[in-house]
Amino acid sequence: MSRSWLLCGMKPLQGSTHFSLGNQKVEKRMGCQQSLQSSEVLKVRTIYINDPLKNTFCTNSISTTKYSKWSFLPRYLYLQFSKAANAFFLFITILQQIPGVSPIGQYTTLLPLLVILAISGIKEVVEDYKRYMADKVVNSKTTSVFRQNSWHVIKWHEVNVGDIVKTLNEEFLPADMILISSSEPQSMCYVATANLDGETNLKIRQASLEVAGIIKEGQLVNLDGKIECEEPDRQFNNFVGTLYLRGKSPISVGPDQMLLRGTQLKNTQWIIGVVIYTGFETKLMQNSVKSPLKRSQVEKVTNMQILILLLLLFVISAVSCVGATIWNKMYLENIWYMGISGITPHNHVFDILVFIILYHNLVPISLLLTLETVKFIQAQFINWDEDMHYEQNDLYAMARTSNLNEELGQVKYLFSDKTGTLTCNTMAFKKCTIAGIIYGNHSDNTDDGNENLSRASFCEFNDPKLLENFEDGHPSSEYIKEFLTLLCVCHTVIPERCGNDILYQASSPDEAALVKGAKKLGFVFTTRTPYSVTIEVMTETHTFEILNILEFSSNRKRMSIIVRTPAGHLRLYCKGADTVIYERLSKDSLFVEDTLKHLEIFATEGLRTLCIAYTDLTETEYQDWLQEYKKASAVSQNRIQRLEECYEIIEKEFLLLGATAIEDRLQANVPETISTLLKANIKIWVLTGDKQETAVNIAFSCKLISSTTPRIYLNADSFEAAQQTINHNCGDLGNLLGKENDLALIIDGETLKYALRFEIQKKFLDLALSCRAVLCCRLSPLQKAEIVDLVKKHEEAITLAVGDGANDVGMIRMAHVGVGISGNEGMQATNNSDYSIAQFRYLEKLLLVHGTWNYFRVTKCILYSFYKNVVLYIIGLWFSFVNGFSGQIIFEHWCISLYNVIFTSLPPLTLGIFEKCCSQKSLLEYPQLYTVFQTGEMFNTKVFWIQCINALIHSFILFWFPTKMLEHDMILRHGYTTDYLFLGNFIYSYVVVTVCLKAGLETTSWNRFSHVAIWGSIISWILFFSVYSFFWPIFSVAPEMTGQINMVLSCPHFWMGFLLVPTTCLIQNFFWKLIKNTYKRGLLEEIQELESRKDSILEHSEIFEKRMTAASLAVSFSTQPCEIFFRDDSVDLSAPHGYAFSQTEGAVVTQEELVRAYDTAKMENSRISKRSSDFSEIF
Amino acid sequence: MEKEFQHHLSRMPENSAIKQQKLPAHRLHFSNQAIFTIFFATGAFCFCIGIILLLSAWKVQEIEINYTNICEDCAKMRENALNFDKQCTCSIPFNLQKTMKGDVYMYYKLYGFYQNLYRYVLSRSHNQLMGKDVRDVKDCAPFKVTSNKIPIAPCGAIANSMFNDTIILSYIRSTSEHIQVPMLKTGLTWWTDKYVKFQNPSFRNLSDHFVGTEKPPYWQEPIYELDTSDPGNNGFLNDDFIVWMRTAAFPTFKKLYRRLYRVKYFSDGLPAGNYTFDISYNFPVTKFQGEKAVILSTLTWNGGSSIFLGLAYTVTGVFLWMSSFALMAIQGKMRKKKLSHRR
């Protein structure tokens, strides 16, 4: 807790002035009073314990819904009309109501608009209902509360402020509470706060000793008093309160007594607490800010294009208006058939409005809805994907937003958290070296799916050789004994008997792994009393008296323990980093070289190593030291520093025993996934709050860096130093700066603080971008977000952040796409993410397959939607040239407005939903395909213009061909003559056919839905046309359409044109395709062709190899030897070190206090019975 | 905390092909070879069709006589609206060199008359023309009512500007024998027009039903006197009226005027010989720089003598062949280059 993990309350770091963590607005709901500025205005809330009537605060129910029953309509409409396109159509609808201004009827825009609003309204309601149901599940979890002198099981939402709540082991806490009492000694309890801050070690909370022990019902009834504390705020480790109990002096309570909602009780049978904050006032909920609205790159480009279209619309309208003016000048006076009023010219504003209404459909009204539908279904595909189904937890991938589907196909930078994302966060004692002999299975099993097995058996150490050597009296057997004894004794783990088995509680996962490993090897740590440790070796018990614990800190990188062995000797056991241990080795120490070699091997494999050493102390030596130690512990100032100095005195002359190697288990297939993603030209940065050593370890084990990769360490403690190192390294890179080199950059949070200063941030980024792998360690959540922000700002590329803990929330929200790893305890990351997956390896499918497909689909869908609208509605412009710019429309009103709603609504949908650029197999087999989409060349303004020009040419052909055909007029049997709508119906039919066939050409993967959409759309128009021609006079619409169907269909010209016009339109598309095939053949085309040729499997690999070498040149770096000469000493070219160790530091209860607090010997017999009796008292 | 909720959301999807995106699909990929095949096939097809269409268009016999300049005097007179009641006739002799076989249709053609103006197209009352309510002139601006506020029937700009020249074709068998070629005034309209869109208020005493309405200002006789000889061709049901009311798409358009009644000399069509058009010139066109023409034409299965479609097909066919040859040549060259490059 020493580091401030504050998510949001943190002040912006020095040097990063322009940064804020997304939208920090918290929704006010349920009448809860918010006090965001509570730190400034210190308000006090008074809570009456166990007296709910006096406490009037908000309820404990939470709601994350967007709408309520009443706010739905206004909010929804506001939301919809704040979209530019919808507002535009509303504007058109209103314009159409002005009498005489609309050439296409009054309601022809209103109806499609209403349909579109209704459909997306239904979608909103469904989504909100889902949220409501999810809230309901949370709200109706149960917990026990002490009311009316007995325990009641109630639902979470019924919990009130002031309630006394009891929570059992492994349960989540329903609200923020003050710890009153617990099952553990000294009213301690362990909580997992992964949900809140992402830290994986357990936190210890301890109740004030004055109130501890209130567990009996009688005492609870008498518990009368109040708590005064500050108003709720969002800071996790900031709390000040005072507990006033009747008849007792006030007790101050702080964060160490605070249990937060969202944390999970661990290793503690039960706790009792008084609720202080509920529902939205809990720190968890105060921190759950609404996800910022992320818009994809494609969406931005699309909006730009809509704007261009709007501009185009105004230009066309203006042109038409000018045309009308000229025409009127030339003819209007003489056209007697228009009567006198025909001569009175309209004003230009009116004219331009007429034309805007006439052409307004250029902007595709249905595009937004189509896209929403398409993206919604794409999101469902992600949710349904069995390949991303993690069967262990029965978790599917979940698209929490559908806005960013296509963004997944363009990711360039991947920022990954380490713990819980790359790793499973389980440690296993894998290997060791004792007396220069390496033990442990050498088989390189980086795990294959069935983690459940391995997770159950925590320790994977199964090398029988070790025990053989030990038992058979191998020369090293003494060392083995000492080594394993040390593992059993030198730690702060607390054993807990559970039947015949012993469970170990530890705040350090490394220690737990070691103790478990030793247990499996027959050295069982059984009992801990405040001053001794008992171990069982081969049925013999040995008790070691614990004299002193020399605590671990990340500065010291070691922990030692001074014991009196059963034989009565004084001995100091130490485990720690190789560097610190080797410094302190005595000259007599053996196996130094061998062990070092082995350490290197371990480190290269990415294992976390600890060196194990001991030294014997003499009685006088110890006594002298003890004096020093006592003095140091009595000091009030700088005590920790003094103590560390004191430890230093005695930690010397070590004799090396060996080293342990712990595997921080990677999630399944992480190395494979990373190599695939690297091949797809995605740059991977690891951002972790963990220590540098750990991060480097993981980078090795997941093959992000190899042992030959030079590592640039940026560790500076001042701005100048940081600047100098960065400049130096940039200088050393020289020409290679800005290119990708086989280098690894490792930077810690402190240095990053300087590196992100405005002056050198660009330089730093350049350096970072020149490295193949970037590891940032010891980062605060805010810094993680800052890095993402830095890359996002300076690189025009899509960033993706993946993480599992609350400390990743910042970067998850900052990145273009945030991915949360679900399934671990923490839900914060998942809840703030855009996509959640259960395993890191699913990123491969999510990005390479779903991302690529979605991007391909969405862009095709958008371009096609633009195309089809331009094709039809620009015809109005061509017709204007014939009709003197009078605003006459060539089609029937309702045909125009139904174009987007019915006749051409399906093809864009099937394009958007089912289109595949190439098969999943190809995409996964050739990750290089991803680069085709990454660049965004498939969709930009140029492509848009090309599509528009294509549409323009099509519409030109579609108008002028029929016009020329009909100009002669004598085309019907019996010499009948025709009218303008006859031409209109010709053109309209051709347009529908052309546009549908164009969709067919665009579709590279035809399934049955494509057939339905394309042929169905054409048929739907013909059917509609047939029926509609018989409407008049039964319904009073469309008198002009009467009889059109018979005449059109019986006209030979129609059928002749039916063959010719779409063909001429589409033939030019073929033409371009041919030219592209010949001259600009891309990787995608190549693979598409391979796929279409089923028989050519042999050729497959051959062609591809040829292709690959060319394509991968830019991507591959492993082949390119690193010949940079580094002058800077920050570059580490040596073999890696593998030291890493995690342990709680600076907690309420020090490691020594913790160890001294437990007496498992006493408990051993009584504990179980005592606990059960505790329970019976409680219930 | 929300583990359960997660669990709830992840319903078990059935592993259907749709959900797993594994629907059987046909890959549409056009290799160059496929495109060439398409080009050649379509080219050949288009070329053949084009030739057929051209041949059939050439079979059509058509005579067009523009009489704006020929009847210049009348045209001049009509420019002045004050001469509306004066008669002006004009006679145009012409020679038919080949017999026009089969059905012969007579059209009039107007140049520069914008029947497709927005407010012109709008200016009609469908309810009135259906005979439902002869006083319904709602949409007929600017010809809704007369200056006395009496509703006009038929109202609107379209009806008001109806073509009112009379064209009579005479066959001059010999200098003395002038035979008026028998022409049918009916059967000129779409079936739906005559039987659905246009209805008289009643067949009997037509004039009574138009009481309370006024004839359009530019008309010489009221609607119920368009063809007094044939009640089925009178009032709103008058074929010439109906034909006019179907507003043309282009400023230059033809409208069917008469069809040949194939009796006696004309049972095979119009025999070769000398003819005259006797035109009573009523419809002013010169004021808006327009022109008028009269056309006699036969029709084939594909209509009149328009060659556009035939040309379009032929050109498309030829273009496809030529471009594919050109592209093939280019491709061959490139392949050679590549091969030599590889060696």
mmCIF file of C-alpha atoms in Angstrom, chain A residues 305-433:
data_model
loop_
_atom_site.group_PDB
_atom_site.id
_atom_site.type_symbol
_atom_site.label_atom_id
_atom_site.label_comp_id
_atom_site.label_asym_id
_atom_site.label_seq_id
_atom_site.Cartn_x
_atom_site.Cartn_y
_atom_site.Cartn_z
ATOM 1 C CA GLN A 305 -17.158 11.172 -45.987
ATOM 2 C CA ILE A 306 -20.711 11.941 -44.997
ATOM 3 C CA LEU A 307 -19.611 15.532 -44.626
ATOM 4 C CA ILE A 308 -18.057 15.411 -48.070
ATOM 5 C CA LEU A 309 -21.310 14.045 -49.414
ATOM 6 C CA LEU A 310 -23.219 16.819 -47.702
ATOM 7 C CA LEU A 311 -20.897 19.301 -49.306
ATOM 8 C CA LEU A 312 -21.399 17.579 -52.609
ATOM 9 C CA LEU A 313 -25.124 17.808 -52.036
ATOM 10 C CA PHE A 314 -24.911 21.537 -51.537
ATOM 11 C CA VAL A 315 -22.719 21.903 -54.581
ATOM 12 C CA ILE A 316 -25.132 19.933 -56.727
ATOM 13 C CA SER A 317 -28.043 21.899 -55.349
ATOM 14 C CA ALA A 318 -26.264 25.136 -56.089
ATOM 15 C CA VAL A 319 -25.412 23.990 -59.593
ATOM 16 C CA SER A 320 -29.021 23.025 -60.163
ATOM 17 C CA CYS A 321 -30.123 26.341 -58.794
ATOM 18 C CA VAL A 322 -27.856 28.178 -61.197
ATOM 19 C CA GLY A 323 -29.110 25.937 -63.978
ATOM 20 C CA ALA A 324 -32.671 26.755 -63.048
ATOM 21 C CA THR A 325 -31.960 30.461 -63.090
ATOM 22 C CA ILE A 326 -30.375 30.292 -66.499
ATOM 23 C CA TRP A 327 -33.122 28.125 -67.908
ATOM 24 C CA ASN A 328 -35.811 30.370 -66.494
ATOM 25 C CA LYS A 329 -34.157 33.396 -68.042
ATOM 26 C CA MET A 330 -34.051 31.720 -71.410
ATOM 27 C CA TYR A 331 -37.419 30.043 -71.588
ATOM 28 C CA LEU A 332 -39.726 30.977 -68.792
ATOM 29 C CA GLU A 333 -41.251 34.029 -70.462
ATOM 30 C CA ASN A 334 -42.214 32.092 -73.542
ATOM 31 C CA ILE A 335 -43.656 28.937 -72.170
ATOM 32 C CA TRP A 336 -47.252 29.910 -72.427
ATOM 33 C CA TYR A 337 -48.379 26.489 -71.282
ATOM 34 C CA MET A 338 -47.240 27.196 -67.739
ATOM 35 C CA GLY A 339 -49.679 30.055 -67.419
ATOM 36 C CA ILE A 340 -48.969 33.466 -66.000
ATOM 37 C CA SER A 341 -47.911 32.263 -62.567
ATOM 38 C CA GLY A 342 -45.324 30.106 -64.178
ATOM 39 C CA ILE A 343 -43.519 33.261 -65.080
ATOM 40 C CA THR A 344 -43.202 34.579 -61.570
ATOM 41 C CA PRO A 345 -39.791 33.318 -60.579
ATOM 42 C CA HIS A 346 -39.186 31.799 -57.189
ATOM 43 C CA ASN A 347 -36.527 33.155 -54.981
ATOM 44 C CA HIS A 348 -33.261 31.339 -54.845
ATOM 45 C CA VAL A 349 -33.460 30.238 -51.252
ATOM 46 C CA PHE A 350 -36.652 28.429 -51.996
ATOM 47 C CA ASP A 351 -35.132 26.892 -55.100
ATOM 48 C CA ILE A 352 -32.087 25.667 -53.274
ATOM 49 C CA LEU A 353 -34.265 24.084 -50.595
ATOM 50 C CA VAL A 354 -36.180 22.280 -53.310
ATOM 51 C CA PHE A 355 -32.983 20.891 -54.722
ATOM 52 C CA ILE A 356 -31.606 19.925 -51.341
ATOM 53 C CA ILE A 357 -34.735 17.913 -50.719
ATOM 54 C CA LEU A 358 -34.509 16.502 -54.188
ATOM 55 C CA TYR A 359 -30.984 15.225 -53.788
ATOM 56 C CA HIS A 360 -30.820 14.719 -50.030
ATOM 57 C CA ASN A 361 -30.804 10.971 -50.366
ATOM 58 C CA LEU A 362 -27.229 11.145 -51.577
ATOM 59 C CA VAL A 363 -26.449 10.807 -47.905
ATOM 60 C CA PRO A 364 -27.434 7.251 -47.180
ATOM 61 C CA ILE A 365 -30.170 7.426 -44.583
ATOM 62 C CA SER A 366 -29.888 3.783 -43.718
ATOM 63 C CA LEU A 367 -26.126 3.714 -43.384
ATOM 64 C CA LEU A 368 -26.062 4.306 -39.662
ATOM 65 C CA LEU A 369 -28.684 1.692 -38.998
ATOM 66 C CA THR A 370 -27.086 -0.766 -41.380
ATOM 67 C CA LEU A 371 -23.758 -0.277 -39.702
ATOM 68 C CA GLU A 372 -25.257 -0.632 -36.277
ATOM 69 C CA THR A 373 -26.976 -3.847 -37.247
ATOM 70 C CA VAL A 374 -23.895 -5.186 -38.940
ATOM 71 C CA LYS A 375 -21.675 -4.363 -35.999
ATOM 72 C CA PHE A 376 -24.149 -5.767 -33.552
ATOM 73 C CA ILE A 377 -24.144 -9.073 -35.358
ATOM 74 C CA GLN A 378 -20.390 -8.999 -35.717
ATOM 75 C CA ALA A 379 -20.210 -8.560 -31.981
ATOM 76 C CA GLN A 380 -22.498 -11.540 -31.595
ATOM 77 C CA PHE A 381 -20.159 -13.573 -33.758
ATOM 78 C CA ILE A 382 -17.399 -12.726 -31.340
ATOM 79 C CA ASN A 383 -19.607 -13.691 -28.426
ATOM 80 C CA TRP A 384 -20.585 -16.948 -30.032
ATOM 81 C CA ASP A 385 -17.168 -18.013 -31.147
ATOM 82 C CA GLU A 386 -16.409 -21.445 -29.823
ATOM 83 C CA ASP A 387 -12.731 -20.972 -30.555
ATOM 84 C CA MET A 388 -12.648 -18.277 -27.945
ATOM 85 C CA HIS A 389 -14.586 -20.288 -25.427
ATOM 86 C CA TYR A 390 -12.583 -21.006 -22.324
ATOM 87 C CA GLU A 391 -14.094 -24.194 -21.138
ATOM 88 C CA GLN A 392 -12.568 -24.186 -17.712
ATOM 89 C CA ASN A 393 -14.630 -21.243 -16.629
ATOM 90 C CA ASP A 394 -17.213 -21.594 -19.333
ATOM 91 C CA LEU A 395 -16.337 -18.120 -20.465
ATOM 92 C CA TYR A 396 -16.928 -16.847 -23.932
ATOM 93 C CA ALA A 397 -15.329 -13.837 -25.427
ATOM 94 C CA MET A 398 -17.556 -10.858 -25.060
ATOM 95 C CA ALA A 399 -17.827 -7.800 -27.186
ATOM 96 C CA ARG A 400 -18.978 -5.182 -24.764
ATOM 97 C CA THR A 401 -19.191 -2.589 -27.447
ATOM 98 C CA SER A 402 -19.779 -3.097 -31.092
ATOM 99 C CA ASN A 403 -18.362 0.246 -32.145
ATOM 100 C CA LEU A 404 -14.832 -0.953 -32.466
ATOM 101 C CA ASN A 405 -15.173 -4.239 -34.298
ATOM 102 C CA GLU A 406 -13.337 -3.037 -37.340
ATOM 103 C CA GLU A 407 -10.650 -1.413 -35.248
ATOM 104 C CA LEU A 408 -9.553 -4.897 -34.279
ATOM 105 C CA GLY A 409 -8.373 -5.399 -37.812
ATOM 106 C CA GLN A 410 -5.948 -2.512 -37.787
ATOM 107 C CA VAL A 411 -4.077 -2.816 -34.537
ATOM 108 C CA LYS A 412 -0.450 -1.765 -34.762
ATOM 109 C CA TYR A 413 0.568 -1.495 -31.127
ATOM 110 C CA LEU A 414 -0.412 -3.935 -28.467
ATOM 111 C CA PHE A 415 0.080 -2.928 -24.856
ATOM 112 C CA SER A 416 -0.120 -5.857 -22.594
ATOM 113 C CA ASP A 417 -0.234 -6.149 -18.894
ATOM 114 C CA LYS A 418 1.837 -8.962 -17.484
ATOM 115 C CA THR A 419 0.268 -10.445 -14.404
ATOM 116 C CA GLY A 420 -2.878 -12.309 -15.160
ATOM 117 C CA THR A 421 -2.668 -11.418 -18.816
ATOM 118 C CA LEU A 422 0.449 -13.101 -20.036
ATOM 119 C CA THR A 423 0.773 -15.155 -16.908
ATOM 120 C CA CYS A 424 -1.780 -17.122 -14.960
ATOM 121 C CA ASN A 425 -0.499 -15.585 -11.788
ATOM 122 C CA THR A 426 0.329 -18.954 -10.336
ATOM 123 C CA MET A 427 3.820 -19.790 -9.280
ATOM 124 C CA ALA A 428 5.274 -23.229 -9.458
ATOM 125 C CA PHE A 429 8.558 -24.453 -8.100
ATOM 126 C CA LYS A 430 9.970 -25.910 -11.252
ATOM 127 C CA LYS A 431 13.671 -26.405 -11.012
ATOM 128 C CA CYS A 432 16.551 -25.975 -8.711
ATOM 129 C CA THR A 433 20.256 -26.303 -8.576
#
